[in-house]
Coordinates of C-alpha atoms in Angstrom, one line a residue:
X1 CA 43.5 -25.9 -1.5
X2 CA 42.0 -23.1 -3.5
X3 CA 45.1 -21.3 -4.5
X4 CA 47.7 -24.9 -5.2
X5 CA 44.0 -25.6 -8.2
X6 CA 44.5 -22.5 -8.8
X7 CA 47.6 -22.4 -9.6
X8 CA 47.7 -26.3 -10.3
X9 CA 44.9 -24.6 -13.8
X10 CA 47.7 -22.3 -15.0
X11 CA 50.7 -25.5 -15.4
X12 CA 46.9 -27.4 -16.7
X13 CA 47.5 -24.1 -19.6
X14 CA 50.7 -24.8 -20.4
X15 CA 50.5 -28.6 -20.3
X16 CA 47.3 -27.8 -23.9
X17 CA 49.7 -25.5 -25.5
X18 CA 51.8 -29.2 -25.1
X19 CA 49.0 -31.4 -26.2
X20 CA 47.7 -29.1 -29.0
X21 CA 51.9 -29.6 -30.4
X22 CA 51.6 -33.4 -30.1
X23 CA 48.0 -33.2 -32.0
X24 CA 49.8 -30.8 -34.7
X25 CA 52.6 -32.9 -35.4
X26 CA 51.1 -36.4 -35.8
X27 CA 48.2 -35.2 -38.4
X28 CA 51.3 -33.7 -39.9
X29 CA 52.7 -37.2 -40.1
X30 CA 50.2 -39.4 -40.7
X31 CA 50.0 -38.5 -44.9
X32 CA 53.9 -39.4 -44.8
X33 CA 53.0 -43.0 -43.9
X34 CA 49.9 -45.7 -44.0
X35 CA 49.3 -49.3 -42.5
X36 CA 50.0 -50.0 -39.6
X37 CA 52.3 -47.5 -38.8
X38 CA 49.2 -44.7 -39.8
X39 CA 47.5 -46.9 -37.5
X40 CA 49.4 -46.6 -35.1
X41 CA 50.2 -42.7 -35.0
X42 CA 46.0 -42.0 -34.5
X43 CA 45.8 -44.5 -31.9
X44 CA 48.4 -43.3 -30.1
X45 CA 47.3 -39.5 -31.1
X46 CA 43.5 -40.5 -29.5
X47 CA 45.0 -41.6 -26.5
X48 CA 47.2 -38.3 -26.4
X49 CA 44.1 -36.8 -26.5
X50 CA 41.5 -38.7 -24.3
X51 CA 43.8 -38.7 -21.5
X52 CA 43.7 -34.5 -21.6
X53 CA 40.1 -34.9 -22.2
X54 CA 40.4 -36.9 -19.0
X55 CA 42.5 -34.8 -16.6
X56 CA 39.9 -31.5 -18.0
X57 CA 36.7 -33.2 -15.7
X58 CA 38.7 -34.8 -13.5
X59 CA 40.0 -30.6 -13.0
X60 CA 37.1 -29.0 -13.3
X61 CA 35.0 -31.8 -10.8
X62 CA 37.6 -31.0 -8.2
X63 CA 36.9 -27.4 -8.6
X64 CA 33.8 -28.2 -8.3
X65 CA 34.1 -29.8 -5.1
X66 CA 36.7 -26.9 -3.4
X67 CA 33.9 -24.1 -3.7
X68 CA 31.6 -27.2 -2.5
X69 CA 33.8 -27.8 1.1
X70 CA 33.8 -23.5 0.9
X71 CA 30.2 -23.2 1.0
X72 CA 29.8 -26.2 3.3
X73 CA 32.5 -24.2 6.0
X74 CA 30.6 -21.0 5.5
X75 CA 27.2 -22.3 6.0
X76 CA 27.6 -24.9 8.4
X77 CA 26.8 -24.8 12.3
X78 CA 29.2 -27.3 13.5
X79 CA 30.8 -25.9 17.4
X80 CA 33.5 -27.6 17.8
X81 CA 35.1 -28.5 21.8
X82 CA 37.4 -26.4 22.7
X83 CA 39.9 -23.2 21.9
X84 CA 41.8 -24.8 19.4
X85 CA 39.4 -25.4 17.0
X86 CA 37.4 -22.5 17.4
X87 CA 40.6 -21.3 16.6
X88 CA 40.6 -23.3 13.9
X89 CA 37.5 -22.5 11.6
X90 CA 38.4 -18.9 12.4
X91 CA 41.8 -19.2 10.1
X92 CA 39.9 -20.7 7.5
X93 CA 37.4 -18.9 7.9
X94 CA 40.1 -16.1 7.6
X95 CA 41.7 -17.9 4.3
X96 CA 37.8 -17.5 3.4
X97 CA 37.7 -13.7 3.0
X98 CA 41.7 -13.6 1.4
X99 CA 39.8 -15.7 -1.2
X100 CA 36.4 -13.1 -1.8
X101 CA 38.7 -10.2 -1.6
X102 CA 41.7 -11.5 -3.3
X103 CA 38.6 -11.9 -6.3
X104 CA 37.4 -8.2 -5.5
X105 CA 39.5 -6.6 -8.3
X106 CA 38.4 -9.0 -11.5
X107 CA 34.9 -8.6 -9.4
X108 CA 35.0 -5.4 -10.2
X109 CA 36.7 -5.3 -13.7
X110 CA 33.9 -7.4 -14.9
X111 CA 30.8 -5.0 -13.6
X112 CA 33.2 -3.2 -15.2
X113 CA 31.8 -4.0 -18.5
X114 CA 28.6 -4.8 -18.0
X115 CA 28.5 -1.5 -17.6
X116 CA 30.6 -0.9 -20.9
X117 CA 28.6 -3.4 -22.9
X118 CA 25.3 -1.9 -21.5
X119 CA 25.7 1.5 -22.2
X120 CA 26.6 0.5 -26.2
X121 CA 22.8 -1.2 -26.1
X122 CA 25.0 -5.1 -27.2
X123 CA 22.5 -7.4 -28.7
X124 CA 22.8 -9.7 -25.7
X125 CA 22.1 -6.7 -23.4
X126 CA 19.3 -8.1 -21.3
X127 CA 20.8 -11.3 -20.7
X128 CA 24.4 -9.3 -19.6
X129 CA 22.1 -7.1 -17.5
X130 CA 20.7 -10.3 -15.7
X131 CA 24.1 -11.2 -15.2
X132 CA 25.4 -8.2 -13.7
X133 CA 23.0 -8.5 -11.5
X134 CA 22.6 -12.0 -9.8
X135 CA 26.3 -11.3 -10.1
X136 CA 26.1 -8.3 -7.1
X137 CA 23.3 -10.3 -5.6
X138 CA 25.6 -13.0 -5.0
X139 CA 28.5 -11.4 -3.7
X140 CA 26.1 -9.1 -1.7
X141 CA 24.6 -12.5 -0.2
X142 CA 28.5 -13.7 0.2
X143 CA 29.8 -11.5 2.1
X144 CA 26.4 -11.7 4.3
X145 CA 26.3 -15.0 5.3
X146 CA 30.6 -14.5 6.3
X147 CA 29.8 -12.3 8.4
X148 CA 27.2 -14.0 10.1
X149 CA 28.9 -17.3 10.0
X150 CA 32.4 -14.6 11.3
X151 CA 30.1 -14.0 14.0
X152 CA 29.4 -16.8 15.5
X153 CA 32.6 -18.3 16.5
X154 CA 33.8 -14.9 17.6
X155 CA 31.0 -15.6 20.0
X156 CA 31.7 -19.4 20.1
X157 CA 35.5 -18.2 21.1
X158 CA 34.7 -16.3 24.2
X159 CA 31.8 -19.1 25.7
X160 CA 35.5 -21.7 25.9
X161 CA 37.8 -18.5 27.3
X162 CA 35.5 -18.2 29.6
X163 CA 34.3 -21.8 30.0
X164 CA 38.6 -22.7 30.6
X165 CA 39.6 -19.1 32.8
X166 CA 36.4 -20.6 34.8
X167 CA 37.9 -24.6 35.4
X168 CA 41.3 -23.4 36.0
X169 CA 39.8 -20.8 39.3
X170 CA 37.5 -23.8 40.0
X171 CA 40.5 -26.6 41.0
X172 CA 42.6 -23.4 42.7
X173 CA 39.9 -22.3 45.0
X174 CA 39.3 -26.7 45.6
X175 CA 42.3 -26.9 46.2
X176 CA 42.6 -24.1 48.4
X177 CA 38.7 -25.4 50.1
X178 CA 40.9 -28.1 53.2
X179 CA 43.9 -25.4 54.6
X180 CA 40.7 -23.1 54.2
X181 CA 38.0 -25.1 56.0
X182 CA 41.3 -27.0 58.0
X183 CA 41.0 -26.0 62.6
X184 CA 45.0 -26.4 63.1
X185 CA 46.1 -23.9 65.0
X186 CA 49.7 -25.4 66.4
X187 CA 50.4 -27.6 69.1
X188 CA 53.5 -24.8 69.3
X189 CA 54.5 -22.1 68.8
X190 CA 56.7 -23.2 66.3
X191 CA 54.2 -24.6 64.9
X192 CA 51.5 -21.6 64.9
X193 CA 54.0 -19.3 63.4
X194 CA 54.7 -22.3 60.8
X195 CA 51.0 -21.6 59.7
X196 CA 51.6 -17.9 60.5
X197 CA 53.2 -17.9 57.9
X198 CA 51.0 -20.4 55.3
X199 CA 48.2 -18.3 55.4
X200 CA 50.3 -14.8 54.6
X201 CA 51.3 -16.9 52.4
X202 CA 47.9 -17.9 51.2
X203 CA 46.5 -14.4 50.6
X204 CA 48.7 -13.1 49.5
X205 CA 48.2 -16.7 46.5
X206 CA 44.5 -15.2 46.9
X207 CA 45.4 -11.6 45.8
X208 CA 46.9 -12.3 42.6
X209 CA 43.7 -14.3 41.8
X210 CA 41.9 -11.3 42.0
X211 CA 41.6 -10.0 38.3
X212 CA 41.4 -13.0 37.5
X213 CA 37.5 -14.0 39.2
X214 CA 37.6 -10.3 38.1
X215 CA 37.8 -11.2 34.5
X216 CA 35.7 -14.1 35.5
X217 CA 32.9 -11.8 36.5
X218 CA 33.1 -9.6 33.3
X219 CA 32.4 -12.4 31.8
X220 CA 29.9 -13.3 32.6
X221 CA 28.4 -10.8 30.1
X222 CA 29.1 -13.6 27.7
X223 CA 26.7 -15.8 28.4
X224 CA 24.0 -13.4 29.3
X225 CA 25.2 -12.6 25.6
X226 CA 24.2 -16.2 24.1
X227 CA 21.0 -16.9 26.3
X228 CA 20.0 -13.5 24.7
X229 CA 20.9 -14.7 21.1
X230 CA 18.9 -18.1 21.4
X231 CA 16.3 -16.3 23.1
X232 CA 15.9 -14.1 19.3
X233 CA 16.3 -17.2 17.5
X234 CA 13.4 -18.9 19.2
X235 CA 10.9 -15.7 19.6
X236 CA 11.5 -14.8 15.3
X237 CA 8.3 -14.6 13.7
X238 CA 7.2 -14.6 10.1
X239 CA 6.1 -11.4 10.6
X240 CA 10.4 -10.4 11.5
X241 CA 12.1 -12.6 9.3
X242 CA 9.7 -11.1 6.4
X243 CA 10.8 -7.8 7.5
X244 CA 14.4 -8.8 8.0
X245 CA 14.7 -10.4 3.9
X246 CA 12.7 -7.5 2.9
X247 CA 16.1 -5.5 3.5
X248 CA 17.4 -7.9 2.5
X249 CA 15.8 -7.2 -1.0
X250 CA 16.3 -3.9 -0.9
X251 CA 20.0 -3.1 0.1
X252 CA 19.7 -5.5 -3.4
X253 CA 17.5 -3.9 -4.9
X254 CA 20.2 0.0 -4.0
X255 CA 22.5 -1.9 -5.6
X256 CA 21.2 -4.0 -8.9
X257 CA 19.6 0.0 -9.7
X258 CA 22.2 0.8 -12.3
X259 CA 21.7 -2.7 -14.2
X260 CA 17.6 -2.5 -13.8
X261 CA 15.7 -2.4 -17.4
X262 CA 14.6 0.8 -18.7
X263 CA 11.4 1.2 -17.9
X264 CA 9.0 2.0 -20.9
X265 CA 7.6 4.6 -22.2
X266 CA 3.6 4.6 -22.1
X267 CA 2.1 5.4 -25.5
X268 CA 1.3 8.8 -26.1
X269 CA -3.4 9.0 -27.0
X270 CA -3.9 11.3 -30.3
X271 CA -5.2 13.7 -27.5
X272 CA -2.5 13.8 -25.4
X273 CA 0.6 13.8 -28.3
X274 CA -1.2 17.4 -29.5
X275 CA -1.0 19.3 -26.5
X276 CA 3.0 17.7 -25.9
X277 CA 3.7 19.0 -28.9
X278 CA 1.6 22.6 -28.5
X279 CA 3.3 23.1 -25.4
X280 CA 2.9 23.0 -21.7
X281 CA -0.4 24.0 -20.3
X282 CA -0.3 28.0 -19.7
X283 CA 2.5 28.0 -21.5
X284 CA 3.4 29.2 -24.9
X285 CA 5.0 26.3 -27.7
X286 CA 5.5 25.5 -30.6
X287 CA 2.1 24.4 -33.3
X288 CA 4.1 21.9 -36.4
X289 CA 2.0 21.3 -38.5
X290 CA 1.5 17.6 -37.9
X291 CA -0.2 18.9 -33.8
X292 CA -1.8 21.2 -35.4
X293 CA -4.0 18.7 -38.1
X294 CA -4.4 15.9 -35.0
X295 CA -6.5 18.7 -33.1
X296 CA -8.2 20.1 -35.4
X297 CA -9.6 16.3 -36.5
X298 CA -10.2 15.8 -32.7
X299 CA -12.2 18.8 -32.3
X300 CA -14.1 18.3 -35.2
X301 CA -14.6 14.8 -34.6
X302 CA -13.3 13.7 -37.7
X303 CA -10.1 10.8 -37.4
X304 CA -6.5 11.9 -37.4
X305 CA -4.1 12.0 -40.4
X306 CA -3.2 9.1 -41.6
X307 CA 0.7 7.9 -41.4
X308 CA 4.3 9.3 -41.9
X309 CA 5.8 7.6 -44.1
X310 CA 9.7 8.3 -45.9
X311 CA 12.8 7.2 -46.3
X312 CA 16.0 7.3 -44.2
X313 CA 19.1 6.0 -44.7
X314 CA 21.9 4.6 -43.3
X315 CA 25.8 3.6 -42.9
X316 CA 26.4 0.0 -40.9
X317 CA 29.8 0.9 -39.5
X318 CA 29.3 -2.4 -36.6
X319 CA 28.7 -5.8 -36.2
X320 CA 28.2 -5.6 -32.9
X321 CA 30.0 -3.4 -30.0
X322 CA 32.9 -4.7 -30.5
X323 CA 33.7 -5.2 -33.7
X324 CA 33.9 -3.0 -37.3
X325 CA 31.6 -4.4 -40.1
X326 CA 33.8 -4.8 -43.1
X327 CA 31.9 -3.9 -45.1
X328 CA 30.8 0.1 -44.9
X329 CA 28.1 0.3 -46.8
X330 CA 24.5 2.1 -47.2
X331 CA 21.4 1.5 -46.8
X332 CA 17.5 2.6 -46.9
X333 CA 15.4 1.8 -44.8
X334 CA 11.9 2.7 -45.4
X335 CA 10.1 4.0 -41.7
X336 CA 6.5 4.8 -41.5
X337 CA 5.6 6.9 -38.2
X338 CA 1.7 5.3 -37.0
X339 CA -0.8 8.5 -36.0
X340 CA -2.7 6.1 -34.8
X341 CA -0.6 5.6 -31.7
X342 CA 2.5 6.5 -31.9
X343 CA 5.1 3.8 -33.3
X344 CA 7.6 4.0 -36.1
X345 CA 8.0 1.0 -37.6
X346 CA 10.8 0.4 -40.4
X347 CA 10.9 -2.0 -43.0
X348 CA 14.0 -3.0 -46.4
X349 CA 11.7 -2.1 -48.5
X350 CA 8.8 0.1 -49.3

């Protein structure tokens, strides 16, 4: 249904172009008419626009309902009544996997575009960063939810297969029970030989059923596995649930690490700035006039020197990360480097 809706949306795109042509044509006709004809043209144009908006709204609502239906199916714990019901649910679940895989390329393209915008320091990089983290997180949760549902369906299928084979085997045993328990040995030689042939046929039939009974003995592991899963679910403690959530949180953190905001550097004190400028302890460093004045002021107890101020010329070439500026002229800016906390401030003029 979702694939059909995607095809329907592509048809809506072409229909939207036709609607725009009709509206433009009606707009060009209005100056040529007046009175009733002008009113009729306006009414028809408004009807087309209103119908088009209603169609778009209905299509959007249907898309939302289809997505909700997919989420409901994936998270549903509905237990089918027979093997055919399980197989139907498994086929639907595979179709969901196909839908997810079909959008994997769009997922990769979106993240790649997000990385590019972040590398260019886009003005809305915080919003881009949040969207990328949200996308990666929901992708991980979706994959985990699909896998859990798939394992659940596989287990139910094995249980129903076991129940079916066990019912067939039990019916065969019940059908043969009367013959095995019979005490009739025959009244004559012919009757005894006939009973002997019938017994030999029963032994051959029992030999053919041997594989089925062995398979049922192996499938009893399925019932033990189902019981184990139920016990684990009933024994789930707050500690185990917290550990599971912590593991999921760590997995998401590893996947979204590249989109996390960079750590802000801690401002250096004047003493730390002097040490950093002079070089690491035990290593020769080059002492600049600024670091020397700061060190001397600290040693003598005098206040540090004043702020450093200067003009900076900058050429405005980009209006945004993807659009070049129309006027690429040089601008003069005024910057002040604070000696107290090491912050750099920029101003349009002095």
